mmCIF file of C-alpha atoms in Angstrom:
data_model
loop_
_atom_site.group_PDB
_atom_site.id
_atom_site.type_symbol
_atom_site.label_atom_id
_atom_site.label_comp_id
_atom_site.label_asym_id
_atom_site.label_seq_id
_atom_site.Cartn_x
_atom_site.Cartn_y
_atom_site.Cartn_z
ATOM 1 C CA MET P 29 0.421 -0.142 -0.366
ATOM 2 C CA ILE P 30 1.361 3.487 -0.844
ATOM 3 C CA LEU P 31 1.210 6.039 1.745
ATOM 4 C CA ALA P 32 1.264 9.767 0.988
ATOM 5 C CA CYS P 33 1.166 12.852 3.114
ATOM 6 C CA HIS P 34 0.594 16.411 4.074
ATOM 7 C CA GLN P 35 -0.938 19.133 6.293
ATOM 8 C CA PRO P 36 -4.380 20.044 6.709
ATOM 9 C CA THR P 37 -3.937 23.082 4.791
ATOM 10 C CA TYR P 38 -6.115 25.984 3.750
ATOM 11 C CA LEU P 39 -7.992 25.787 0.050
ATOM 12 C CA PRO P 40 -4.295 23.958 -0.581
ATOM 13 C CA TRP P 41 -2.373 24.259 -3.959
ATOM 14 C CA PRO P 42 -2.884 21.220 -6.397
ATOM 15 C CA GLY P 43 0.068 19.784 -5.551
ATOM 16 C CA PHE P 44 -1.288 18.749 -3.122
ATOM 17 C CA PHE P 45 -4.001 16.957 -4.587
ATOM 18 C CA HIS P 46 -1.245 15.848 -7.054
ATOM 19 C CA LYS P 47 0.398 13.757 -4.127
ATOM 20 C CA ALA P 48 -3.488 12.499 -2.981
ATOM 21 C CA ILE P 49 -3.858 10.670 -7.027
ATOM 22 C CA HIS P 50 -0.911 8.653 -6.613
ATOM 23 C CA ALA P 51 -1.676 7.327 -2.702
ATOM 24 C CA ASP P 52 -3.673 4.421 -1.784
ATOM 25 C CA LEU P 53 -4.082 6.369 1.587
ATOM 26 C CA PHE P 54 -3.363 10.368 2.515
ATOM 27 C CA LEU P 55 -3.360 11.536 6.040
ATOM 28 C CA LEU P 56 -3.245 14.457 7.098
ATOM 29 C CA LEU P 57 -1.365 15.382 9.749
ATOM 30 C CA ASP P 58 -2.825 17.261 12.464
ATOM 31 C CA HIS P 59 -1.453 16.233 15.122
ATOM 32 C CA VAL P 60 2.096 18.267 14.036
ATOM 33 C CA GLN P 61 3.127 21.516 15.361
ATOM 34 C CA PHE P 62 1.736 24.046 14.177
ATOM 35 C CA PRO P 63 3.865 26.990 12.136
ATOM 36 C CA ARG P 64 5.546 29.701 14.297
ATOM 37 C CA GLY P 65 5.882 31.885 11.453
ATOM 38 C CA THR P 66 3.494 32.197 8.138
ATOM 39 C CA SER P 67 2.090 29.047 6.712
ATOM 40 C CA TRP P 68 -0.750 27.315 4.344
ATOM 41 C CA VAL P 69 -2.195 25.538 6.929
ATOM 42 C CA TYR P 70 -3.781 28.374 7.513
ATOM 43 C CA ARG P 71 -3.305 30.932 4.618
ATOM 44 C CA ASN P 72 -3.691 30.908 0.468
ATOM 45 C CA ARG P 73 -3.955 32.912 -2.109
ATOM 46 C CA ILE P 74 -6.543 33.006 -5.342
ATOM 47 C CA LYS P 75 -5.918 36.086 -7.851
ATOM 48 C CA MET P 76 -7.690 38.670 -9.091
ATOM 49 C CA ALA P 77 -7.513 41.864 -11.756
ATOM 50 C CA GLY P 78 -5.112 43.327 -9.536
ATOM 51 C CA GLY P 79 -2.493 39.779 -9.393
ATOM 52 C CA GLN P 80 -2.589 37.502 -6.234
ATOM 53 C CA ARG P 81 -4.450 38.286 -3.476
ATOM 54 C CA TRP P 82 -3.865 36.852 -0.054
ATOM 55 C CA LEU P 83 -7.194 34.038 1.377
ATOM 56 C CA ALA P 84 -5.446 34.434 5.139
ATOM 57 C CA VAL P 85 -7.715 32.641 8.448
ATOM 58 C CA PRO P 86 -7.348 34.985 11.853
ATOM 59 C CA VAL P 87 -5.979 32.871 14.612
ATOM 60 C CA TRP P 88 -5.141 32.155 17.889
ATOM 61 C CA ARG P 89 -1.818 32.386 19.209
ATOM 62 C CA ALA P 90 -1.029 34.788 21.772
ATOM 63 C CA GLY P 91 0.030 33.258 25.606
ATOM 64 C CA ARG P 92 -1.179 30.346 24.007
ATOM 65 C CA GLY P 93 2.961 28.172 23.144
ATOM 66 C CA LEU P 94 3.316 25.512 20.848
ATOM 67 C CA GLN P 95 0.670 23.980 19.684
ATOM 68 C CA LEU P 96 -0.196 21.189 17.506
ATOM 69 C CA ILE P 97 -2.120 22.481 14.375
ATOM 70 C CA LYS P 98 -5.744 20.065 15.803
ATOM 71 C CA ASP P 99 -5.854 22.717 18.351
ATOM 72 C CA VAL P 100 -5.581 25.843 17.159
ATOM 73 C CA GLU P 101 -8.666 27.872 17.085
ATOM 74 C CA ILE P 102 -10.014 30.826 14.681
ATOM 75 C CA ALA P 103 -9.632 34.251 16.070
ATOM 76 C CA GLU P 104 -13.580 34.487 15.409
ATOM 77 C CA ASP P 105 -14.678 37.672 14.443
ATOM 78 C CA ARG P 106 -16.792 37.216 11.254
ATOM 79 C CA ILE P 107 -15.018 39.904 9.380
ATOM 80 C CA TRP P 108 -12.541 37.329 8.081
ATOM 81 C CA ARG P 109 -15.974 35.500 6.376
ATOM 82 C CA HIS P 110 -17.054 37.949 4.682
ATOM 83 C CA LYS P 111 -14.223 39.044 3.098
ATOM 84 C CA HIS P 112 -12.754 35.801 2.038
ATOM 85 C CA LEU P 113 -16.231 35.213 0.695
ATOM 86 C CA ALA P 114 -16.339 38.387 -1.745
ATOM 87 C CA SER P 115 -13.298 38.490 -2.900
ATOM 88 C CA ILE P 116 -13.757 34.797 -3.380
ATOM 89 C CA GLU P 117 -16.641 35.743 -5.844
ATOM 90 C CA HIS P 118 -14.908 39.691 -7.483
ATOM 91 C CA ALA P 119 -12.102 36.859 -8.415
ATOM 92 C CA TYR P 120 -14.385 34.091 -10.457
ATOM 93 C CA SER P 121 -17.716 35.986 -10.876
ATOM 94 C CA ASN P 122 -16.639 35.250 -14.982
ATOM 95 C CA ALA P 123 -14.724 31.834 -14.169
ATOM 96 C CA PRO P 124 -16.789 29.270 -15.929
ATOM 97 C CA TYR P 125 -17.412 26.953 -13.354
ATOM 98 C CA PHE P 126 -17.996 29.784 -10.016
ATOM 99 C CA GLY P 127 -22.018 29.384 -10.258
ATOM 100 C CA GLU P 128 -21.860 25.632 -9.183
ATOM 101 C CA HIS P 129 -18.979 25.941 -6.424
ATOM 102 C CA MET P 130 -20.097 29.355 -5.295
ATOM 103 C CA PRO P 131 -22.979 27.707 -2.874
ATOM 104 C CA PHE P 132 -20.793 25.862 -1.008
ATOM 105 C CA PHE P 133 -18.372 28.946 -0.513
ATOM 106 C CA GLU P 134 -21.900 30.869 1.271
ATOM 107 C CA ARG P 135 -22.258 27.141 3.312
ATOM 108 C CA LEU P 136 -18.178 27.627 4.150
ATOM 109 C CA TYR P 137 -18.424 31.212 5.150
ATOM 110 C CA GLY P 138 -21.579 31.379 6.338
ATOM 111 C CA ARG P 139 -21.028 29.104 9.342
ATOM 112 C CA GLN P 140 -18.911 29.990 12.250
ATOM 113 C CA TRP P 141 -16.117 28.161 12.983
ATOM 114 C CA THR P 142 -13.639 27.200 16.185
ATOM 115 C CA ARG P 143 -11.283 25.061 14.905
ATOM 116 C CA LEU P 144 -8.863 25.204 12.315
ATOM 117 C CA LEU P 145 -9.025 22.143 11.445
ATOM 118 C CA ASP P 146 -12.497 21.025 11.318
ATOM 119 C CA LEU P 147 -12.380 24.722 8.774
ATOM 120 C CA ASN P 148 -10.444 23.222 6.439
ATOM 121 C CA LEU P 149 -11.493 19.630 6.411
ATOM 122 C CA GLU P 150 -15.034 21.180 5.274
ATOM 123 C CA ALA P 151 -12.925 22.366 2.255
ATOM 124 C CA LEU P 152 -10.616 19.503 1.559
ATOM 125 C CA HIS P 153 -12.857 16.636 1.838
ATOM 126 C CA TYR P 154 -15.073 18.989 -0.834
ATOM 127 C CA LEU P 155 -12.406 19.758 -2.779
ATOM 128 C CA ARG P 156 -11.127 16.598 -3.393
ATOM 129 C CA ASP P 157 -15.136 15.206 -4.211
ATOM 130 C CA GLN P 158 -15.089 17.707 -6.591
ATOM 131 C CA VAL P 159 -11.616 17.223 -8.658
ATOM 132 C CA GLY P 160 -12.852 12.989 -8.627
ATOM 133 C CA VAL P 161 -9.740 12.453 -6.586
ATOM 134 C CA VAL P 162 -10.940 8.761 -4.940
ATOM 135 C CA THR P 163 -8.614 7.977 -1.711
ATOM 136 C CA PRO P 164 -9.325 7.888 1.035
ATOM 137 C CA PHE P 165 -8.366 11.484 3.319
ATOM 138 C CA ARG P 166 -7.410 9.913 7.427
ATOM 139 C CA LEU P 167 -6.262 12.195 9.862
ATOM 140 C CA GLY P 168 -2.504 11.121 11.302
ATOM 141 C CA SER P 169 -3.807 11.500 14.815
ATOM 142 C CA GLU P 170 -6.101 8.828 14.210
ATOM 143 C CA PHE P 171 -3.105 5.597 14.362
ATOM 144 C CA GLY P 172 -0.851 7.475 17.214
ATOM 145 C CA ALA P 173 1.738 7.106 16.173
ATOM 146 C CA TYR P 174 4.554 10.467 16.990
ATOM 147 C CA GLY P 175 7.473 11.535 16.770
ATOM 148 C CA ARG P 176 9.443 14.095 14.230
ATOM 149 C CA GLY P 177 10.490 14.086 11.387
ATOM 150 C CA SER P 178 11.055 11.087 9.255
ATOM 151 C CA GLU P 179 10.683 8.334 12.387
ATOM 152 C CA LEU P 180 7.613 10.370 12.214
ATOM 153 C CA LEU P 181 7.186 9.165 8.984
ATOM 154 C CA VAL P 182 7.708 5.371 8.808
ATOM 155 C CA ARG P 183 5.539 4.616 12.283
ATOM 156 C CA MET P 184 2.994 5.993 10.446
ATOM 157 C CA CYS P 185 3.650 4.516 7.316
ATOM 158 C CA GLU P 186 3.492 0.407 10.069
ATOM 159 C CA LYS P 187 0.299 1.948 11.693
ATOM 160 C CA ALA P 188 -1.156 2.364 8.005
ATOM 161 C CA GLY P 189 -0.222 -1.060 6.623
ATOM 162 C CA ALA P 190 1.665 1.059 4.419
ATOM 163 C CA ASP P 191 4.747 -0.470 2.577
ATOM 164 C CA THR P 192 5.635 2.446 -0.164
ATOM 165 C CA PHE P 193 5.353 6.361 1.119
ATOM 166 C CA ALA P 194 5.259 8.479 -1.459
ATOM 167 C CA VAL P 195 6.480 12.088 -1.515
ATOM 168 C CA SER P 196 7.557 15.153 -3.240
ATOM 169 C CA ARG P 197 11.225 15.225 -5.077
ATOM 170 C CA ARG P 198 11.917 18.295 -3.269
ATOM 171 C CA ALA P 199 11.530 16.209 0.541
ATOM 172 C CA HIS P 200 14.633 14.567 -0.750
ATOM 173 C CA PRO P 201 16.965 16.942 1.143
ATOM 174 C CA TYR P 202 15.286 16.482 5.082
ATOM 175 C CA LEU P 203 14.606 12.677 4.366
ATOM 176 C CA ASN P 204 16.464 9.886 5.867
ATOM 177 C CA GLU P 205 16.714 7.583 3.980
ATOM 178 C CA GLN P 206 18.567 4.673 5.715
ATOM 179 C CA ILE P 207 15.743 4.632 8.838
ATOM 180 C CA PHE P 208 13.293 3.645 5.878
ATOM 181 C CA SER P 209 15.975 0.728 4.154
ATOM 182 C CA GLU P 210 15.876 -0.169 8.113
ATOM 183 C CA ARG P 211 11.837 -1.153 8.382
ATOM 184 C CA GLY P 212 11.302 -1.800 4.682
ATOM 185 C CA ILE P 213 9.446 0.489 4.224
ATOM 186 C CA ALA P 214 9.864 1.931 0.027
ATOM 187 C CA LEU P 215 10.378 5.951 -0.998
ATOM 188 C CA HIS P 216 8.746 6.699 -4.279
ATOM 189 C CA TYR P 217 9.364 10.222 -5.455
ATOM 190 C CA LEU P 218 6.960 12.069 -6.723
ATOM 191 C CA SER P 219 7.659 15.208 -9.791
ATOM 192 C CA TYR P 220 5.444 17.245 -9.848
ATOM 193 C CA ALA P 221 5.596 20.805 -12.551
ATOM 194 C CA PRO P 222 2.433 22.648 -11.967
ATOM 195 C CA PRO P 223 0.086 22.730 -14.227
ATOM 196 C CA ILE P 224 -0.713 25.674 -17.081
ATOM 197 C CA TYR P 225 -4.410 25.409 -17.813
ATOM 198 C CA PRO P 226 -7.017 29.123 -19.053
ATOM 199 C CA GLN P 227 -7.329 31.185 -16.333
ATOM 200 C CA LEU P 228 -8.530 35.113 -15.761
ATOM 201 C CA TRP P 229 -7.403 38.090 -15.146
ATOM 202 C CA GLY P 230 -3.367 38.343 -16.947
ATOM 203 C CA ASP P 231 -0.690 36.834 -16.774
ATOM 204 C CA PHE P 232 -0.905 33.398 -15.530
ATOM 205 C CA ILE P 233 0.097 32.713 -12.124
ATOM 206 C CA SER P 234 0.634 29.802 -10.781
ATOM 207 C CA ASN P 235 0.570 27.533 -7.445
ATOM 208 C CA LEU P 236 -2.961 29.227 -6.490
ATOM 209 C CA SER P 237 -5.291 27.799 -4.604
ATOM 210 C CA LEU P 238 -6.915 24.742 -6.125
ATOM 211 C CA ILE P 239 -9.711 26.968 -6.147
ATOM 212 C CA ASP P 240 -8.637 29.210 -8.828
ATOM 213 C CA LEU P 241 -7.377 25.133 -11.222
ATOM 214 C CA LEU P 242 -11.590 24.121 -9.962
ATOM 215 C CA LEU P 243 -13.470 27.234 -11.119
ATOM 216 C CA ASN P 244 -11.370 27.239 -14.384
ATOM 217 C CA CYS P 245 -11.650 23.986 -15.519
ATOM 218 C CA GLY P 246 -14.218 22.565 -13.518
ATOM 219 C CA PRO P 247 -14.105 18.463 -15.262
ATOM 220 C CA LYS P 248 -10.819 18.811 -16.949
ATOM 221 C CA THR P 249 -9.086 18.783 -13.139
ATOM 222 C CA LEU P 250 -8.329 15.334 -11.892
ATOM 223 C CA GLN P 251 -6.532 15.392 -16.073
ATOM 224 C CA ILE P 252 -5.127 18.481 -15.644
ATOM 225 C CA LEU P 253 -3.356 17.825 -12.782
ATOM 226 C CA ARG P 254 -2.819 13.886 -14.021
ATOM 227 C CA ARG P 255 -0.829 15.350 -17.022
ATOM 228 C CA SER P 256 1.504 17.562 -13.965
ATOM 229 C CA GLY P 257 3.942 16.019 -12.616
ATOM 230 C CA HIS P 258 5.842 11.898 -13.281
ATOM 231 C CA TRP P 259 4.227 9.136 -10.676
ATOM 232 C CA PRO P 260 8.005 6.639 -11.357
ATOM 233 C CA ASP P 261 8.082 3.445 -11.857
ATOM 234 C CA ARG P 262 7.908 1.519 -8.434
ATOM 235 C CA THR P 263 11.504 -0.034 -8.500
ATOM 236 C CA ASP P 264 12.608 3.988 -9.166
ATOM 237 C CA THR P 265 13.220 5.424 -5.278
ATOM 238 C CA SER P 266 16.375 7.813 -7.108
ATOM 239 C CA PRO P 267 15.298 10.775 -5.794
#
């Protein structure tokens, strides 16, 4: 079984789902430390007439010390929800598939959220299903695997019963390949090239939130993702 994982990011980029496509199980790392600085866990980008626009969810940090992603709470004030919904509407009202997906965003931002994780999961599951990714998503905290770095990844593979771990080639310098080898887990490196697709508002900008691709390309999104990288043969473990 092939396992892949990622932090549960907010309205993630296409590469997130490209990785999920090539796994039998996709774990969302909700039980790791919430990054101290800026992070994709609570923000992402869309494209508007003036260029890229950041959508950032306000979260509580002060006085809370180190937090796990699953424990982070949203600093609820309604303003951010109104701004995010309005920004998406202004950015994509002329996109071919805007009308099909806008009701979801109205529901998403019409609801009050306490935990950042719950907000992110609601969006992740919707985007996964709309794209047509069939890989199941599970929370890392469900498996009781803890640790840091490569040791954590190996333990998650063992808990999930995976014999192969799929990972971006960009992560190669940060992996301890020896640990995987000693525990009998193969490493398979994914190559990903940001796809170019029809986009509103002038010159193309890559690596935006997946909603840019989905609202512009609709049912072609999955095909575009499949063509955006190379999945190596199971015997290819080269970084």
